[in-house]
Amino acid sequence: MIKKEEKLQEMNQALKALIQPEGDWLANLANSSALLFEFMDDINWAGYYIWKNDQLVLGPFQGKTACVRIEEDKGVCGTAYSQRKIMVVEDVHQFPGHIACDSNSKSEIVLPIIVAGEVIAVLDIDSPQKSRFDELDRKYLQEFVDILVDETDFLPLMEKF
């Protein structure tokens, strides 16, 4: 069985190969969410919320239907957006103001996507397992986001700033 770290490294290499020839932000967010869902074990949702009209709006994802709009500072996604930092939540039911889009989700990691100093979106990944996400996930998912930012034309999303 492949070790977790090797699998995360392979996922990031696959992301580079997948998106380097394509700069479109929508295509890259869609394919990258599918890649996360394919490579990561014990997750039930992986996708993006895009900052639009002063709120986070559902973007490309894999998993069950989800909340469409999240206010700044609300839930894990809104908190990661406003604090501009990675949020790793071992038990979402203990997180103040958690938004339960899927009652099966028990833990979550959210990473802000920062382009030219502005948070333009967040990457949200949920798991039905408590304490699913650790420092390896944090490290390689930050690298995943960095690859996405480096290889994607987010200019159409930046026009609102």
PDB file of C-alpha atoms in Angstrom, residues 7-8 13 15 19 23 33 52 55 62 69 76 78 80-82 88 98-99 107 111 114 118 122 126 133 137 145 148:
ATOM      1  CA  LYS A   7       0.233   9.529  -2.382  1.00  0.00           C
ATOM      2  CA  LEU A   8       0.065  13.266  -1.611  1.00  0.00           C
ATOM      3  CA  GLN A  13       2.642  15.856  -9.497  1.00  0.00           C
ATOM      4  CA  LEU A  15      -2.000  18.320 -10.613  1.00  0.00           C
ATOM      5  CA  ILE A  19      -3.162  21.943 -15.360  1.00  0.00           C
ATOM      6  CA  GLY A  23      -4.745  28.240 -17.637  1.00  0.00           C
ATOM      7  CA  SER A  33     -11.414  19.018  -7.168  1.00  0.00           C
ATOM      8  CA  LYS A  52     -17.990  37.024  -5.002  1.00  0.00           C
ATOM      9  CA  GLN A  55     -19.544  36.300   0.258  1.00  0.00           C
ATOM     10  CA  GLN A  62     -16.898  16.666  -5.870  1.00  0.00           C
ATOM     11  CA  ARG A  69     -23.352  30.841  -0.017  1.00  0.00           C
ATOM     12  CA  VAL A  76     -14.850  27.036   8.870  1.00  0.00           C
ATOM     13  CA  GLY A  78     -15.731  31.921   6.236  1.00  0.00           C
ATOM     14  CA  ALA A  80     -10.377  30.654   6.897  1.00  0.00           C
ATOM     15  CA  TYR A  81     -11.281  33.389   4.405  1.00  0.00           C
ATOM     16  CA  SER A  82     -11.367  36.238   6.911  1.00  0.00           C
ATOM     17  CA  VAL A  88      -7.761  22.248  10.392  1.00  0.00           C
ATOM     18  CA  HIS A  98     -20.049  25.339  12.026  1.00  0.00           C
ATOM     19  CA  ILE A  99     -22.284  25.171   8.956  1.00  0.00           C
ATOM     20  CA  SER A 107     -13.569  16.909  10.219  1.00  0.00           C
ATOM     21  CA  LEU A 111      -7.114  26.619   2.739  1.00  0.00           C
ATOM     22  CA  ILE A 114      -4.429  34.049  -2.183  1.00  0.00           C
ATOM     23  CA  GLU A 118      -6.205  38.965  -2.086  1.00  0.00           C
ATOM     24  CA  VAL A 122     -11.026  28.785  -0.371  1.00  0.00           C
ATOM     25  CA  ASP A 126     -14.475  17.382   4.437  1.00  0.00           C
ATOM     26  CA  PHE A 133      -6.400  15.890   8.547  1.00  0.00           C
ATOM     27  CA  ASP A 137      -2.230  17.116   4.637  1.00  0.00           C
ATOM     28  CA  VAL A 145      -2.882  25.407  -3.744  1.00  0.00           C
ATOM     29  CA  LEU A 148      -2.890  25.936  -8.669  1.00  0.00           C
TER      30      LEU A 148
END
